[in-house]
PDB file of C-alpha atoms and ligand atoms in Angstrom:
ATOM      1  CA  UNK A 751     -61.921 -19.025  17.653  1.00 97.00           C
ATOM      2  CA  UNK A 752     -59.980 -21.545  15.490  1.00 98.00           C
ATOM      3  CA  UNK A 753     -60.816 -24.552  16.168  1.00 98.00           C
ATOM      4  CA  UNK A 754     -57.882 -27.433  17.146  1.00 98.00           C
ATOM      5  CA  UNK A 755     -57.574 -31.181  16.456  1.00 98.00           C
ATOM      6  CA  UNK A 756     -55.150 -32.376  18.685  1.00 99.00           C
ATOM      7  CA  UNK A 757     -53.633 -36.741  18.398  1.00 98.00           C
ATOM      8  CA  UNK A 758     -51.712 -38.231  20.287  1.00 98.00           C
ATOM      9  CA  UNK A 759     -50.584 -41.637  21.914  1.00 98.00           C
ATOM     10  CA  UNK A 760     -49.258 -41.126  25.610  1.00 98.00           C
ATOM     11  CA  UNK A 761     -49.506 -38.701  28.465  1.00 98.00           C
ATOM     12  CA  UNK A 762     -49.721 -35.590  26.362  1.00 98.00           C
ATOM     13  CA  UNK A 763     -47.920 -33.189  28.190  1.00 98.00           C
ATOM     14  CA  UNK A 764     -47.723 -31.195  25.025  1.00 98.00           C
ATOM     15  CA  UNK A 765     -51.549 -30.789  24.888  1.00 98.00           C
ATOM     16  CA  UNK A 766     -51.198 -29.643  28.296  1.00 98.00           C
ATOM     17  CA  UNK A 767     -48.948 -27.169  27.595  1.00 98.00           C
ATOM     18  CA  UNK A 768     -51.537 -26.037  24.368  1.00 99.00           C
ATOM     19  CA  UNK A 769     -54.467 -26.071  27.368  1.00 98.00           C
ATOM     20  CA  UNK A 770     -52.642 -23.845  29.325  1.00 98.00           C
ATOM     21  CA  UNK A 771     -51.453 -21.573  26.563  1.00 98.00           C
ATOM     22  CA  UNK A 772     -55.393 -21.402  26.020  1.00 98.00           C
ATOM     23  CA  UNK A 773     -56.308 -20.824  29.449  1.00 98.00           C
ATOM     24  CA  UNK A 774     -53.605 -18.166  30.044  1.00 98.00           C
ATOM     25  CA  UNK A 775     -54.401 -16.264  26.937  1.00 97.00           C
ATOM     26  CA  UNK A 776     -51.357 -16.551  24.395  1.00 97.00           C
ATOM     27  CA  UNK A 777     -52.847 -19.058  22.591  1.00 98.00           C
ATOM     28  CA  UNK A 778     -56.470 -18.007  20.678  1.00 98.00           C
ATOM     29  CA  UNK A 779     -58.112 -21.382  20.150  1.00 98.00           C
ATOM     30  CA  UNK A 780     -60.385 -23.844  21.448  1.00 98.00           C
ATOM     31  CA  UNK A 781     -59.414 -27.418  21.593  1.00 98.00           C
ATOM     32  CA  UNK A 782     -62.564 -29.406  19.838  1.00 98.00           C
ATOM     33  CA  UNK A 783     -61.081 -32.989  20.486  1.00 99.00           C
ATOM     34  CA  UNK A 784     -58.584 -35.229  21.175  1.00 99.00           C
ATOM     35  CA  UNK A 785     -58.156 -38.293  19.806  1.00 98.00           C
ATOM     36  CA  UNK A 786     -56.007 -41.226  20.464  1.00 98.00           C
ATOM     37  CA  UNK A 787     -54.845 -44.404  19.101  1.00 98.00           C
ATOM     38  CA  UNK A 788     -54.111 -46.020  22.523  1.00 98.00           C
ATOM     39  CA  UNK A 789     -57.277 -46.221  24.954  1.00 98.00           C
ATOM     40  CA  UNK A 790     -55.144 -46.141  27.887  1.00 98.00           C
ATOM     41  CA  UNK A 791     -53.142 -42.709  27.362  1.00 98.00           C
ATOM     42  CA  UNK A 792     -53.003 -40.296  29.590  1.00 98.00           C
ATOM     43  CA  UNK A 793     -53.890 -37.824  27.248  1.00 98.00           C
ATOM     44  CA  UNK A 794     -57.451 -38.318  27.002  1.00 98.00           C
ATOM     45  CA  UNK A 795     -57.950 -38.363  30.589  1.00 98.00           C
ATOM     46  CA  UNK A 796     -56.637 -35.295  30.601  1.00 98.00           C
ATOM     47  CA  UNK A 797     -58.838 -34.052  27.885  1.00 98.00           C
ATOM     48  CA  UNK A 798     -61.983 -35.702  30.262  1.00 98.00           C
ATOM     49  CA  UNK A 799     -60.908 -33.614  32.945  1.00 98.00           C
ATOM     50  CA  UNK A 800     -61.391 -30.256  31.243  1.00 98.00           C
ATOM     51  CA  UNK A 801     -64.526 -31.166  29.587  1.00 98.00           C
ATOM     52  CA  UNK A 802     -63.509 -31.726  25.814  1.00 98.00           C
ATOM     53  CA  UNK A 803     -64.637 -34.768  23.997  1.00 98.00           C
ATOM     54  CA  UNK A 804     -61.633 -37.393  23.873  1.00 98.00           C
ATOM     55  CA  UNK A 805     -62.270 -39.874  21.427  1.00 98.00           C
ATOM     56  CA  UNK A 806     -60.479 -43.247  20.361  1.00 98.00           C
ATOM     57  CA  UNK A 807     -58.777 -44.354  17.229  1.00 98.00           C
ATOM     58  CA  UNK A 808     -59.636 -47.171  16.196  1.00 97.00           C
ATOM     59  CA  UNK A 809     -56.729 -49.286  13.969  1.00 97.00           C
ATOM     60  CA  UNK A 810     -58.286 -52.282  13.678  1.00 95.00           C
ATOM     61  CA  UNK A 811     -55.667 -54.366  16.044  1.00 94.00           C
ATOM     62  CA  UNK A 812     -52.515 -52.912  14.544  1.00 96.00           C
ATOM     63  CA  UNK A 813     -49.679 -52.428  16.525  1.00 94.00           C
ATOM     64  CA  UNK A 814     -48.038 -49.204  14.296  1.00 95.00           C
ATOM     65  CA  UNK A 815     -49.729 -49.065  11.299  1.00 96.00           C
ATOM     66  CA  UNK A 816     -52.393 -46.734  10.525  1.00 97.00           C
ATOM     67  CA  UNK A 817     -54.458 -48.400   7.833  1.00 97.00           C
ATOM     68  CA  UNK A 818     -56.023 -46.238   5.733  1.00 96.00           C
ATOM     69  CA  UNK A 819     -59.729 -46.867   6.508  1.00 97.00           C
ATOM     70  CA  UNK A 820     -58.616 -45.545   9.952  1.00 98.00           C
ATOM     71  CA  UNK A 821     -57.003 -41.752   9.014  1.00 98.00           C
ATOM     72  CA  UNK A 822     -60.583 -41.189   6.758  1.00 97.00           C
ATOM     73  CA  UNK A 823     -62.568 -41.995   9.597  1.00 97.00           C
ATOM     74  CA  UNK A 824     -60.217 -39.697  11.790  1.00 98.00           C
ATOM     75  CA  UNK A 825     -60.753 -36.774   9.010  1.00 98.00           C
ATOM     76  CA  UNK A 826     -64.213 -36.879   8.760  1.00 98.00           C
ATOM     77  CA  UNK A 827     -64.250 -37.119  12.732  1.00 98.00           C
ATOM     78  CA  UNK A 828     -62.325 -34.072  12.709  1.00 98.00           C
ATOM     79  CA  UNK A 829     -63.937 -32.040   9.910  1.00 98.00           C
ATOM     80  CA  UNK A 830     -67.695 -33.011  12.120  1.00 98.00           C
ATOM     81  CA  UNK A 831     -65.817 -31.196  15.258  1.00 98.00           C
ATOM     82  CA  UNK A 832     -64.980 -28.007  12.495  1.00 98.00           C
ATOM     83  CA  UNK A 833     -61.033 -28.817  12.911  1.00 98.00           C
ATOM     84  CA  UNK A 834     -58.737 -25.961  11.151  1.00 98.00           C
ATOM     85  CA  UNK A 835     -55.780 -27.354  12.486  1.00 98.00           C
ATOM     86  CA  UNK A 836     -54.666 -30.562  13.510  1.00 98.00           C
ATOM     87  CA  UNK A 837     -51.622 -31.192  15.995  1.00 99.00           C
ATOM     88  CA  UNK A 838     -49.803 -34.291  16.574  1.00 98.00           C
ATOM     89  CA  UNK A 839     -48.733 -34.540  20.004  1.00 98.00           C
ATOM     90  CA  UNK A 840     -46.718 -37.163  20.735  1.00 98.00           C
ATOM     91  CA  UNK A 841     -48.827 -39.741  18.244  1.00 98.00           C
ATOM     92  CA  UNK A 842     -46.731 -42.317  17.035  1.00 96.00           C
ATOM     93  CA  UNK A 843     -48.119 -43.334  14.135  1.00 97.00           C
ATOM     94  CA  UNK A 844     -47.279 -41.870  10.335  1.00 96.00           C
ATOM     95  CA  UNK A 845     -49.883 -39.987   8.831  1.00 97.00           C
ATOM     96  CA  UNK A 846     -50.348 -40.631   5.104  1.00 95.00           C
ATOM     97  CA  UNK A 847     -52.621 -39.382   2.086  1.00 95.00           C
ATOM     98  CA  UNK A 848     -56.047 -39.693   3.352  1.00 95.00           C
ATOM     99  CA  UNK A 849     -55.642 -37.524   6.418  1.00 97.00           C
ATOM    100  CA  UNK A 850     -53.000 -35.182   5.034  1.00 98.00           C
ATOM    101  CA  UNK A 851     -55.289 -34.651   1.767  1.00 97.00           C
ATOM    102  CA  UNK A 852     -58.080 -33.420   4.494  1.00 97.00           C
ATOM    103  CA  UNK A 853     -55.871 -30.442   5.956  1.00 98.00           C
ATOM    104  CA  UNK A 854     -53.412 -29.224   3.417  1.00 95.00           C
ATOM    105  CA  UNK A 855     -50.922 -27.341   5.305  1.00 95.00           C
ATOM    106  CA  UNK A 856     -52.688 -27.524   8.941  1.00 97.00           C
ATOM    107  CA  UNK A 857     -51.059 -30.605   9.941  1.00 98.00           C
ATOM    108  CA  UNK A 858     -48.510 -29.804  12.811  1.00 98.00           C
ATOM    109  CA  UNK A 859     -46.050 -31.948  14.797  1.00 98.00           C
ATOM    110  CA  UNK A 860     -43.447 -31.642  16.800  1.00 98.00           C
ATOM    111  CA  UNK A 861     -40.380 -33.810  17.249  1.00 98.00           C
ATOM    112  CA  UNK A 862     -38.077 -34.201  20.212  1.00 98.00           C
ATOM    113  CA  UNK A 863     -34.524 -33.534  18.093  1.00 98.00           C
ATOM    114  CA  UNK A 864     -33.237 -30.815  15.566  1.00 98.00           C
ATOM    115  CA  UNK A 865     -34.328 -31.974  12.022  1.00 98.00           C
ATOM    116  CA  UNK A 866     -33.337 -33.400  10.132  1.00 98.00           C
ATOM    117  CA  UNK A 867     -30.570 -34.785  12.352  1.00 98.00           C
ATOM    118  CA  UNK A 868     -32.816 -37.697  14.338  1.00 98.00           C
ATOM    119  CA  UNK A 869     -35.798 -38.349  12.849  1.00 98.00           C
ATOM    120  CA  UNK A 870     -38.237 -41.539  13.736  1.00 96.00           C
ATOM    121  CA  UNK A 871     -38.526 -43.487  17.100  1.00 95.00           C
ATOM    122  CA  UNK A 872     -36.582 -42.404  20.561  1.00 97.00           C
ATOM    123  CA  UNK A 873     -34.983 -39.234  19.215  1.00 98.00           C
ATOM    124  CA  UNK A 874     -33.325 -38.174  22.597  1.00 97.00           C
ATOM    125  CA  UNK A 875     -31.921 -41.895  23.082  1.00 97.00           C
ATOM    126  CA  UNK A 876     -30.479 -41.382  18.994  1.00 98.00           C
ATOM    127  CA  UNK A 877     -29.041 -38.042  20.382  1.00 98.00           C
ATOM    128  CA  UNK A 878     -27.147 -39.490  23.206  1.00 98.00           C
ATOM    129  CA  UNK A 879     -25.856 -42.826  22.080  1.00 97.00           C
ATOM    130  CA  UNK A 880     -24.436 -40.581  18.678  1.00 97.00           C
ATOM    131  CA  UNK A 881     -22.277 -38.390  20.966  1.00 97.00           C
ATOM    132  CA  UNK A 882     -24.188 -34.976  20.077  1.00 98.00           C
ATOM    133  CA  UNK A 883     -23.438 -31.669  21.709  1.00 98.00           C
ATOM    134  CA  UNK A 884     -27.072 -30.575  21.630  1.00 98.00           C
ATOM    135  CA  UNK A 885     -30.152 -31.606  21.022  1.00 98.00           C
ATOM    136  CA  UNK A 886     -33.881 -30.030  20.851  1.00 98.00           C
ATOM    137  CA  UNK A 887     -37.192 -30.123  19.628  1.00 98.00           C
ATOM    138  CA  UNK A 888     -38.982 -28.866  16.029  1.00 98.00           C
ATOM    139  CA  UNK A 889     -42.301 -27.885  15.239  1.00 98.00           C
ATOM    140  CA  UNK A 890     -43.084 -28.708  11.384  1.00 98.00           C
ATOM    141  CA  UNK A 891     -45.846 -29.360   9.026  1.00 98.00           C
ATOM    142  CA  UNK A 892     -46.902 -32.693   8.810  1.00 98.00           C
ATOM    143  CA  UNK A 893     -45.555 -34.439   5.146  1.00 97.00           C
ATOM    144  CA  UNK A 894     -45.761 -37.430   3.186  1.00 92.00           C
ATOM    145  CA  UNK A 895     -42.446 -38.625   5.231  1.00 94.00           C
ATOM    146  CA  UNK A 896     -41.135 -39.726   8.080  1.00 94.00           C
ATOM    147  CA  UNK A 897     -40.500 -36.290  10.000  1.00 96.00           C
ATOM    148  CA  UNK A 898     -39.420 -34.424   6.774  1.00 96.00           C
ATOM    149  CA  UNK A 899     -42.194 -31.718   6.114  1.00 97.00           C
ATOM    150  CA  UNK A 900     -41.338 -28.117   6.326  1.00 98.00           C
ATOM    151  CA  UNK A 901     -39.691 -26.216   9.511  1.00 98.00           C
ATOM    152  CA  UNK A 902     -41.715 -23.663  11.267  1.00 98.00           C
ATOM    153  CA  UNK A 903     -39.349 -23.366  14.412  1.00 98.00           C
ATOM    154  CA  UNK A 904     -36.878 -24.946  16.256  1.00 98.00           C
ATOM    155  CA  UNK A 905     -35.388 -24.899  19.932  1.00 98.00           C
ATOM    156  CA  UNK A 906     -31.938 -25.945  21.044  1.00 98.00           C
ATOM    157  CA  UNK A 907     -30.682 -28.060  24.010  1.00 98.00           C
ATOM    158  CA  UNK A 908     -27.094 -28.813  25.189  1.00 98.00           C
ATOM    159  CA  UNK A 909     -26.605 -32.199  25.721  1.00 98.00           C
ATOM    160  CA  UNK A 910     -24.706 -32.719  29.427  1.00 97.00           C
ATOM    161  CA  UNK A 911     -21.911 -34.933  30.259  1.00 94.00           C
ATOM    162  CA  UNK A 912     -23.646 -37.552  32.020  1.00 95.00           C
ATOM    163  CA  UNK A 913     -26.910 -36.939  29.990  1.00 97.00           C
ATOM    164  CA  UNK A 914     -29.197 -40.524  29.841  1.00 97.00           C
ATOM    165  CA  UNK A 915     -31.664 -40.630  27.431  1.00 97.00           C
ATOM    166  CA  UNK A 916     -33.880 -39.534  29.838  1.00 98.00           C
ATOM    167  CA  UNK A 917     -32.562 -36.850  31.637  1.00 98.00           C
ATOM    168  CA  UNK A 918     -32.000 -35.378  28.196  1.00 98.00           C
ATOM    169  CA  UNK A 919     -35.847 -36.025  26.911  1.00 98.00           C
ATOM    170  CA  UNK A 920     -36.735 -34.295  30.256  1.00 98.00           C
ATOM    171  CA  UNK A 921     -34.684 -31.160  29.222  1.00 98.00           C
ATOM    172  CA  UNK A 922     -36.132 -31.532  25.571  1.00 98.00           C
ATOM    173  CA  UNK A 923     -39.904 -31.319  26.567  1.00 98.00           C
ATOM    174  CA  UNK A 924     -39.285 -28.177  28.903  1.00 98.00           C
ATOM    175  CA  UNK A 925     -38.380 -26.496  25.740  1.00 98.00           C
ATOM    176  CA  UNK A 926     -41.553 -28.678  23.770  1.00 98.00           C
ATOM    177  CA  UNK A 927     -44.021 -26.843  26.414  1.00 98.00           C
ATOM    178  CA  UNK A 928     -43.541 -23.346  25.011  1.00 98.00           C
ATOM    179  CA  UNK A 929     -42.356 -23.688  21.212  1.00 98.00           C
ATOM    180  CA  UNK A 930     -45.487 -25.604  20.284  1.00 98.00           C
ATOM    181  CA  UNK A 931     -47.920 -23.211  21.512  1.00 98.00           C
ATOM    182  CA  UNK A 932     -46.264 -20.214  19.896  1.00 98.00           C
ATOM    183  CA  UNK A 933     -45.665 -22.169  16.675  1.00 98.00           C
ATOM    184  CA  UNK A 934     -49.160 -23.108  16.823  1.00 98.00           C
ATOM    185  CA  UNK A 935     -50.234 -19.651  17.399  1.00 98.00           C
ATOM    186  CA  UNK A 936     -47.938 -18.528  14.625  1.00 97.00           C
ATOM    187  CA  UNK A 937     -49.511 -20.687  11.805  1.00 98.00           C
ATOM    188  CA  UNK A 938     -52.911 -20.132  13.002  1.00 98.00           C
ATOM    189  CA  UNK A 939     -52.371 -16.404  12.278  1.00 96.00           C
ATOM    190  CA  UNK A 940     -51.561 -17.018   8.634  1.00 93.00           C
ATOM    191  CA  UNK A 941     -55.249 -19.111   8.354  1.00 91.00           C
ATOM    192  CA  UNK A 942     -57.265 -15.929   9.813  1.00 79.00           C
TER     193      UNK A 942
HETATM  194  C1  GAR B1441     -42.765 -35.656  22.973  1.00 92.73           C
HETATM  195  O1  GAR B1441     -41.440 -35.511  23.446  1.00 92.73           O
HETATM  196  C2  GAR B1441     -42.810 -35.565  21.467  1.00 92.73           C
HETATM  197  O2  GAR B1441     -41.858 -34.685  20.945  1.00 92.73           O
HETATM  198  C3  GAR B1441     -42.497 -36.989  21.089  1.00 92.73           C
HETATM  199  O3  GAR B1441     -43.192 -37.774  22.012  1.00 92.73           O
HETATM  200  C4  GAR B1441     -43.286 -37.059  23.255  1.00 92.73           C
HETATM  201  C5  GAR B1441     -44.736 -37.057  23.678  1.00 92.73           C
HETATM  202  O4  GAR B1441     -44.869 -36.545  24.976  1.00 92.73           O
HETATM  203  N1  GAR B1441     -42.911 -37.254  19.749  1.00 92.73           N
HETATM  204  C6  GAR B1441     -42.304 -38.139  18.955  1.00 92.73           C
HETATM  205  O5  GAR B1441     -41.340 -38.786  19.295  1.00 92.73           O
HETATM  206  C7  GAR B1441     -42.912 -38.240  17.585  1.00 92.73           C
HETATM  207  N2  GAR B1441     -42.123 -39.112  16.753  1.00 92.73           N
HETATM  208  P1  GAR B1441     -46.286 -36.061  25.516  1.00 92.73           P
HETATM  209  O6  GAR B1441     -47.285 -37.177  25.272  1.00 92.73           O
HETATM  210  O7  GAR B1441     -46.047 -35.848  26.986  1.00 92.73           O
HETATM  211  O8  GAR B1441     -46.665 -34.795  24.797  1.00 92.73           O
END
């Protein structure tokens, strides 16, 4: 089975969703680690409670950066767990050259708006204080930029009179919880 790499920073209800696409079949894959920048997150308790090692980042006391020493120690981490594909889920920090030179092409993420319209922090707050008529999520390879690599899939949200930011995020993720796992799927058909 390929194997996945999965990083992220806070409760990680995408991973769960990728567990449970596992679990229930649609998804062929194991899930060889998870890894997180913040000790505290919810995700790797999560990743505790079904058994598969959850390991932390360290980033030597920065708040956002992620110095460089820090995404070569993640690589080789994740090359010693036999990674073929990496997922960001929900980790908020920007992966640059050291990491992304490691997995050409099997660096995922998914963001919670339609790129290119709301890239970077808060997406679903940008979405509602600009007025927009929908919103959504996007699964896309993992670039050099800030949100910019290329498309795999998108799904689409209306945005609700009376939407907050939250309310609207909430609506966002429902759709996050099944495009991931069959984007992931997707890609990890064309590395068979
Ligand atoms: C998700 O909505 C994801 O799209 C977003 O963070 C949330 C993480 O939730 N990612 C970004 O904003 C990346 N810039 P989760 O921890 O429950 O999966």
């Amino acid at each position: 089975l390929p194997k996945l790499g999965i990083l992220g920073s806070g409760s990680g209800s995408n991973c769960q969703s990728i567990y449970d696409a596992i679990q229930s079949g649609s998804l062929r894959a194991e899930i060889a680690v998870v890894m997180s920048d913040n000790p505290d997150a919810y995700i790797l308790e999560r990743a505790r409670s079904w058994g598969i090692p959850a390991e932390v980042i360290d980033c030597g006391g920065f708040k956002t950066r992620f110095p460089e020493e820090s995404q070569a120690s993640v690589a080789a981490r994740l090359k010693q767990y036999g990674v073929d594909c990496v997922c960001l889920a929900g980790f908020m920090r920007l992966v640059k050259l050291p990491l992304l030179k490691e997995f050409p092409s099997r660096i995922l993420n998914i963001h919670p708006s339609l790129l290119p319209a709301f890239p970077g922090l808060h997406a679903w707050e940008q979405a509602v204080n600009a007025g927009a008529a929908e919103s959504g999520c996007t699964v896309h390879y993992v670039d050099d930029g800030m949100d910019t690599g290329p498309i795999l899939g998108q799904a689409r949200v209306p945005v609700l009179p009376g939407d907050t930011p939250e309310s609207l995020h909430a609506r966002i993720q429902e759709q996050e919880h099944t495009l991931y796992p069959a984007m992931i799927a997707r890609v990890l058909e064309t590395l068979a």
